[in-house]
PDB file of C-alpha atoms in Angstrom:
ATOM      1  CA  UNK L   1       0.000   0.000   0.000  1.00 47.00           C
ATOM      2  CA  UNK L   2       1.242   3.469  -0.806  1.00 50.00           C
ATOM      3  CA  UNK L   3       1.108   6.577   1.342  1.00 48.00           C
ATOM      4  CA  UNK L   4      -1.037   9.229  -0.363  1.00 62.00           C
ATOM      5  CA  UNK L   5       0.633  12.362   0.962  1.00 80.00           C
ATOM      6  CA  UNK L   6       3.777  13.349   2.765  1.00 94.00           C
ATOM      7  CA  UNK L   7       3.253  14.747   6.236  1.00 97.00           C
ATOM      8  CA  UNK L   8       5.089  15.430   9.486  1.00 98.00           C
ATOM      9  CA  UNK L   9       3.906  14.047  12.821  1.00 98.00           C
ATOM     10  CA  UNK L  10       5.770  15.105  15.982  1.00 98.00           C
ATOM     11  CA  UNK L  11       5.431  13.327  19.319  1.00 98.00           C
ATOM     12  CA  UNK L  12       6.972  15.358  22.151  1.00 98.00           C
ATOM     13  CA  UNK L  13       7.052  15.730  25.923  1.00 98.00           C
ATOM     14  CA  UNK L  14       9.325  15.071  28.889  1.00 97.00           C
ATOM     15  CA  UNK L  15      11.250  11.901  29.601  1.00 93.00           C
ATOM     16  CA  UNK L  16       9.097   8.963  30.725  1.00 94.00           C
ATOM     17  CA  UNK L  17       5.946  10.247  28.984  1.00 96.00           C
ATOM     18  CA  UNK L  18       5.789   7.487  26.353  1.00 95.00           C
ATOM     19  CA  UNK L  19       7.171   9.246  23.249  1.00 96.00           C
ATOM     20  CA  UNK L  20       9.137   6.257  21.966  1.00 95.00           C
ATOM     21  CA  UNK L  21       6.279   3.908  22.843  1.00 96.00           C
ATOM     22  CA  UNK L  22       3.917   6.023  20.697  1.00 97.00           C
ATOM     23  CA  UNK L  23       6.473   6.164  17.869  1.00 98.00           C
ATOM     24  CA  UNK L  24       6.786   2.362  17.967  1.00 97.00           C
ATOM     25  CA  UNK L  25       2.971   2.011  17.996  1.00 97.00           C
ATOM     26  CA  UNK L  26       2.712   4.132  14.838  1.00 98.00           C
ATOM     27  CA  UNK L  27       5.546   2.205  13.163  1.00 97.00           C
ATOM     28  CA  UNK L  28       3.822  -1.117  13.930  1.00 95.00           C
ATOM     29  CA  UNK L  29       0.553   0.172  12.450  1.00 97.00           C
ATOM     30  CA  UNK L  30       2.444   1.205   9.308  1.00 96.00           C
ATOM     31  CA  UNK L  31       3.935  -2.319   9.124  1.00 95.00           C
ATOM     32  CA  UNK L  32       0.417  -3.793   9.294  1.00 96.00           C
ATOM     33  CA  UNK L  33      -0.568  -1.430   6.454  1.00 96.00           C
ATOM     34  CA  UNK L  34       2.347  -2.857   4.415  1.00 96.00           C
ATOM     35  CA  UNK L  35       4.194   0.445   4.248  1.00 96.00           C
ATOM     36  CA  UNK L  36       7.928   0.505   3.474  1.00 95.00           C
ATOM     37  CA  UNK L  37       9.455   1.889   6.684  1.00 96.00           C
ATOM     38  CA  UNK L  38      12.857   3.181   7.740  1.00 96.00           C
ATOM     39  CA  UNK L  39      13.532   3.958  11.430  1.00 97.00           C
ATOM     40  CA  UNK L  40      16.425   6.195  12.519  1.00 97.00           C
ATOM     41  CA  UNK L  41      18.077   7.268  15.738  1.00 96.00           C
ATOM     42  CA  UNK L  42      21.119   9.388  16.628  1.00 94.00           C
ATOM     43  CA  UNK L  43      24.126   7.114  17.106  1.00 92.00           C
ATOM     44  CA  UNK L  44      25.022   8.824  20.392  1.00 87.00           C
ATOM     45  CA  UNK L  45      21.911   7.289  21.992  1.00 73.00           C
ATOM     46  CA  UNK L  46      23.209   3.836  22.912  1.00 70.00           C
ATOM     47  CA  UNK L  47      21.246   3.339  26.143  1.00 67.00           C
ATOM     48  CA  UNK L  48      19.397   0.220  24.960  1.00 62.00           C
ATOM     49  CA  UNK L  49      21.697  -0.882  22.143  1.00 69.00           C
ATOM     50  CA  UNK L  50      22.804   0.814  18.979  1.00 77.00           C
ATOM     51  CA  UNK L  51      20.695  -1.070  16.381  1.00 85.00           C
ATOM     52  CA  UNK L  52      17.238  -0.433  17.828  1.00 87.00           C
ATOM     53  CA  UNK L  53      15.028   2.002  19.647  1.00 90.00           C
ATOM     54  CA  UNK L  54      13.536   0.823  22.903  1.00 84.00           C
ATOM     55  CA  UNK L  55      10.866   2.374  25.086  1.00 82.00           C
ATOM     56  CA  UNK L  56      11.214   2.521  28.870  1.00 80.00           C
ATOM     57  CA  UNK L  57       8.559  -0.223  28.977  1.00 80.00           C
ATOM     58  CA  UNK L  58      10.729  -2.541  26.886  1.00 82.00           C
ATOM     59  CA  UNK L  59       9.067  -2.273  23.474  1.00 87.00           C
ATOM     60  CA  UNK L  60      11.619  -2.288  20.683  1.00 90.00           C
ATOM     61  CA  UNK L  61      11.989  -1.858  16.932  1.00 94.00           C
ATOM     62  CA  UNK L  62      15.061  -2.084  14.698  1.00 93.00           C
ATOM     63  CA  UNK L  63      16.645   1.243  13.763  1.00 95.00           C
ATOM     64  CA  UNK L  64      19.532   2.659  11.762  1.00 95.00           C
ATOM     65  CA  UNK L  65      21.903   4.756  13.916  1.00 95.00           C
ATOM     66  CA  UNK L  66      23.186   7.891  12.135  1.00 95.00           C
ATOM     67  CA  UNK L  67      25.831  10.445  13.105  1.00 94.00           C
ATOM     68  CA  UNK L  68      24.404  13.305  11.062  1.00 94.00           C
ATOM     69  CA  UNK L  69      20.890  14.121   9.869  1.00 96.00           C
ATOM     70  CA  UNK L  70      21.999  14.171   6.214  1.00 95.00           C
ATOM     71  CA  UNK L  71      22.667  10.405   6.411  1.00 96.00           C
ATOM     72  CA  UNK L  72      18.920   9.823   6.669  1.00 96.00           C
ATOM     73  CA  UNK L  73      18.522  10.832   3.023  1.00 94.00           C
ATOM     74  CA  UNK L  74      21.031   8.148   1.983  1.00 91.00           C
ATOM     75  CA  UNK L  75      18.955   5.390   3.603  1.00 90.00           C
ATOM     76  CA  UNK L  76      15.452   6.576   2.726  1.00 84.00           C
ATOM     77  CA  UNK L  77      15.485   5.213  -0.801  1.00 74.00           C
ATOM     78  CA  UNK L  78      12.862   4.998  -3.515  1.00 75.00           C
ATOM     79  CA  UNK L  79       9.718   3.310  -2.321  1.00 89.00           C
ATOM     80  CA  UNK L  80      10.092   4.340   1.317  1.00 94.00           C
ATOM     81  CA  UNK L  81       6.698   5.566   2.484  1.00 96.00           C
ATOM     82  CA  UNK L  82       7.305   6.101   6.210  1.00 97.00           C
ATOM     83  CA  UNK L  83      10.378   7.438   8.029  1.00 98.00           C
ATOM     84  CA  UNK L  84      10.435   7.359  11.837  1.00 98.00           C
ATOM     85  CA  UNK L  85      13.025   9.363  13.798  1.00 98.00           C
ATOM     86  CA  UNK L  86      13.529   8.908  17.541  1.00 96.00           C
ATOM     87  CA  UNK L  87      15.350  11.316  19.902  1.00 95.00           C
ATOM     88  CA  UNK L  88      15.190  14.088  17.282  1.00 97.00           C
ATOM     89  CA  UNK L  89      16.436  16.697  19.774  1.00 96.00           C
ATOM     90  CA  UNK L  90      19.933  15.197  19.496  1.00 95.00           C
ATOM     91  CA  UNK L  91      20.213  15.822  15.747  1.00 96.00           C
ATOM     92  CA  UNK L  92      21.861  18.858  14.192  1.00 96.00           C
ATOM     93  CA  UNK L  93      19.680  21.699  12.865  1.00 96.00           C
ATOM     94  CA  UNK L  94      19.944  20.164   9.397  1.00 98.00           C
ATOM     95  CA  UNK L  95      17.252  17.705  10.490  1.00 98.00           C
ATOM     96  CA  UNK L  96      14.621  20.338   9.641  1.00 98.00           C
ATOM     97  CA  UNK L  97      15.701  20.520   5.986  1.00 98.00           C
ATOM     98  CA  UNK L  98      16.042  16.734   5.789  1.00 98.00           C
ATOM     99  CA  UNK L  99      12.501  16.241   7.078  1.00 98.00           C
ATOM    100  CA  UNK L 100      11.104  18.848   4.685  1.00 97.00           C
ATOM    101  CA  UNK L 101      12.880  17.187   1.753  1.00 96.00           C
ATOM    102  CA  UNK L 102      11.524  13.757   2.719  1.00 96.00           C
ATOM    103  CA  UNK L 103       7.991  15.155   2.817  1.00 96.00           C
ATOM    104  CA  UNK L 104       8.031  17.616  -0.079  1.00 95.00           C
ATOM    105  CA  UNK L 105      10.327  15.869  -2.575  1.00 93.00           C
ATOM    106  CA  UNK L 106       9.639  12.209  -1.787  1.00 93.00           C
ATOM    107  CA  UNK L 107       6.066  12.321  -0.448  1.00 94.00           C
ATOM    108  CA  UNK L 108       7.084  10.462   2.734  1.00 96.00           C
ATOM    109  CA  UNK L 109       5.183  10.391   6.024  1.00 97.00           C
ATOM    110  CA  UNK L 110       7.702  11.370   8.728  1.00 98.00           C
ATOM    111  CA  UNK L 111       7.058  10.458  12.369  1.00 98.00           C
ATOM    112  CA  UNK L 112       9.337  12.226  14.854  1.00 98.00           C
ATOM    113  CA  UNK L 113       9.710  11.707  18.605  1.00 98.00           C
ATOM    114  CA  UNK L 114      11.783  13.928  20.859  1.00 97.00           C
ATOM    115  CA  UNK L 115      12.099  16.046  23.971  1.00 97.00           C
ATOM    116  CA  UNK L 116      10.612  19.466  23.332  1.00 98.00           C
ATOM    117  CA  UNK L 117      12.398  20.907  26.412  1.00 98.00           C
ATOM    118  CA  UNK L 118      15.882  20.256  27.761  1.00 97.00           C
ATOM    119  CA  UNK L 119      16.629  19.718  31.460  1.00 96.00           C
ATOM    120  CA  UNK L 120      16.637  23.508  31.919  1.00 97.00           C
ATOM    121  CA  UNK L 121      13.041  23.728  30.706  1.00 97.00           C
ATOM    122  CA  UNK L 122      14.120  25.491  27.487  1.00 97.00           C
ATOM    123  CA  UNK L 123      13.409  24.512  23.852  1.00 97.00           C
ATOM    124  CA  UNK L 124      15.671  21.626  22.847  1.00 97.00           C
ATOM    125  CA  UNK L 125      17.696  21.610  19.617  1.00 96.00           C
ATOM    126  CA  UNK L 126      15.704  21.725  16.395  1.00 97.00           C
ATOM    127  CA  UNK L 127      12.491  20.567  18.089  1.00 98.00           C
ATOM    128  CA  UNK L 128      10.834  24.040  18.013  1.00 98.00           C
ATOM    129  CA  UNK L 129      11.246  24.210  14.222  1.00 98.00           C
ATOM    130  CA  UNK L 130      10.011  20.653  13.776  1.00 98.00           C
ATOM    131  CA  UNK L 131       6.955  21.382  15.908  1.00 98.00           C
ATOM    132  CA  UNK L 132       6.148  24.485  13.884  1.00 98.00           C
ATOM    133  CA  UNK L 133       6.259  22.746  10.473  1.00 98.00           C
ATOM    134  CA  UNK L 134       4.359  19.598  11.536  1.00 98.00           C
ATOM    135  CA  UNK L 135       0.859  18.723  10.393  1.00 98.00           C
ATOM    136  CA  UNK L 136       0.281  16.903  13.681  1.00 98.00           C
ATOM    137  CA  UNK L 137       1.755  17.546  17.130  1.00 98.00           C
ATOM    138  CA  UNK L 138       1.093  15.271  20.099  1.00 98.00           C
ATOM    139  CA  UNK L 139       2.396  16.448  23.474  1.00 98.00           C
ATOM    140  CA  UNK L 140       2.438  13.648  26.010  1.00 98.00           C
ATOM    141  CA  UNK L 141       2.786  14.025  29.778  1.00 98.00           C
ATOM    142  CA  UNK L 142       4.496  11.869  32.338  1.00 97.00           C
ATOM    143  CA  UNK L 143       3.633  11.828  36.049  1.00 98.00           C
ATOM    144  CA  UNK L 144       5.444  14.214  38.382  1.00 98.00           C
ATOM    145  CA  UNK L 145       7.393  12.118  40.905  1.00 96.00           C
ATOM    146  CA  UNK L 146       6.885  14.826  43.561  1.00 97.00           C
ATOM    147  CA  UNK L 147       3.139  15.500  43.456  1.00 98.00           C
ATOM    148  CA  UNK L 148       1.581  13.045  40.995  1.00 98.00           C
ATOM    149  CA  UNK L 149       0.254  15.722  38.622  1.00 98.00           C
ATOM    150  CA  UNK L 150       0.975  15.846  34.880  1.00 98.00           C
ATOM    151  CA  UNK L 151       4.689  16.362  34.227  1.00 98.00           C
ATOM    152  CA  UNK L 152       5.958  18.395  31.290  1.00 98.00           C
ATOM    153  CA  UNK L 153       9.586  18.834  32.427  1.00 97.00           C
ATOM    154  CA  UNK L 154      12.639  16.601  32.738  1.00 96.00           C
ATOM    155  CA  UNK L 155      14.527  17.001  36.012  1.00 96.00           C
ATOM    156  CA  UNK L 156      18.222  16.126  35.816  1.00 94.00           C
ATOM    157  CA  UNK L 157      19.720  15.006  39.118  1.00 93.00           C
ATOM    158  CA  UNK L 158      23.460  14.867  39.751  1.00 90.00           C
ATOM    159  CA  UNK L 159      24.389  13.050  42.973  1.00 88.00           C
ATOM    160  CA  UNK L 160      20.766  13.399  44.058  1.00 90.00           C
ATOM    161  CA  UNK L 161      20.611  17.191  43.618  1.00 94.00           C
ATOM    162  CA  UNK L 162      19.113  19.240  40.756  1.00 96.00           C
ATOM    163  CA  UNK L 163      21.634  19.911  37.993  1.00 94.00           C
ATOM    164  CA  UNK L 164      22.816  23.474  37.575  1.00 95.00           C
ATOM    165  CA  UNK L 165      21.597  25.650  34.711  1.00 96.00           C
ATOM    166  CA  UNK L 166      25.233  25.918  33.603  1.00 95.00           C
ATOM    167  CA  UNK L 167      25.761  22.152  33.214  1.00 93.00           C
ATOM    168  CA  UNK L 168      26.091  20.865  29.623  1.00 91.00           C
ATOM    169  CA  UNK L 169      22.800  20.259  27.826  1.00 90.00           C
ATOM    170  CA  UNK L 170      23.851  16.805  26.606  1.00 85.00           C
ATOM    171  CA  UNK L 171      25.822  14.569  28.962  1.00 76.00           C
ATOM    172  CA  UNK L 172      26.310  11.239  27.226  1.00 60.00           C
ATOM    173  CA  UNK L 173      27.577   8.552  29.583  1.00 50.00           C
ATOM    174  CA  UNK L 174      27.374  10.760  32.677  1.00 51.00           C
ATOM    175  CA  UNK L 175      26.148   9.361  35.979  1.00 55.00           C
ATOM    176  CA  UNK L 176      23.181  11.693  36.291  1.00 71.00           C
ATOM    177  CA  UNK L 177      19.623  10.454  36.552  1.00 89.00           C
ATOM    178  CA  UNK L 178      16.364  11.933  35.376  1.00 92.00           C
ATOM    179  CA  UNK L 179      12.862  12.342  36.761  1.00 94.00           C
ATOM    180  CA  UNK L 180       9.632  13.647  35.322  1.00 96.00           C
ATOM    181  CA  UNK L 181       8.439  16.808  37.074  1.00 98.00           C
ATOM    182  CA  UNK L 182       5.619  19.311  36.750  1.00 98.00           C
ATOM    183  CA  UNK L 183       6.420  22.998  36.249  1.00 97.00           C
ATOM    184  CA  UNK L 184       6.014  23.720  39.983  1.00 97.00           C
ATOM    185  CA  UNK L 185       8.483  21.047  41.123  1.00 98.00           C
ATOM    186  CA  UNK L 186      11.050  21.422  38.335  1.00 98.00           C
ATOM    187  CA  UNK L 187      14.258  22.921  39.786  1.00 97.00           C
ATOM    188  CA  UNK L 188      17.183  24.453  37.900  1.00 97.00           C
ATOM    189  CA  UNK L 189      19.645  26.255  40.239  1.00 96.00           C
ATOM    190  CA  UNK L 190      21.239  29.268  38.577  1.00 94.00           C
ATOM    191  CA  UNK L 191      18.529  29.681  35.970  1.00 92.00           C
ATOM    192  CA  UNK L 192      17.798  33.275  34.915  1.00 90.00           C
ATOM    193  CA  UNK L 193      14.133  32.213  34.865  1.00 79.00           C
ATOM    194  CA  UNK L 194      13.991  31.059  38.504  1.00 68.00           C
ATOM    195  CA  UNK L 195      10.794  32.153  40.189  1.00 58.00           C
ATOM    196  CA  UNK L 196      10.960  34.252  43.322  1.00 51.00           C
ATOM    197  CA  UNK L 197       9.632  32.418  46.435  1.00 47.00           C
TER     198      UNK L 197
END
């Protein structure tokens, strides 16, 4: 079966909200519809293995790891009808042009999952541009570990304490941990946007 029109679908939210799970669900539906699918991930994300994407609940699908967004165009060959991209916030800004080319030049349905906000609570990488050009945006929420309300932020903890605003945005292989938090319980020491008590 062929896809009738190229389009962009973005699934975003904090960590632990189910972004990858939703991406995998959409990929599996496309498989049932006999679509020709290519799944990509940034090669720096090796948390659950390099050749697949895996949700926190253990669902998995095979994926091609790429260093640079331009590599996606090399793999998405003629006949590809669906391209899925996980952890899009880690790609370079060229991902926006790549996605637009897939949709406009090749009539491909592109499904993207990624963090819309970094640990500071600020827009992450090229995600704002991807959100603005998408036909469909789904913002998922996790559960705040402090109060149990909807969480839209990712709290980075270093040695049990909130990470500083001045820490690097991406810390591959670091010993930090993450929690889902609501706006009220999200803490970023040193942030210029810190609320007065």
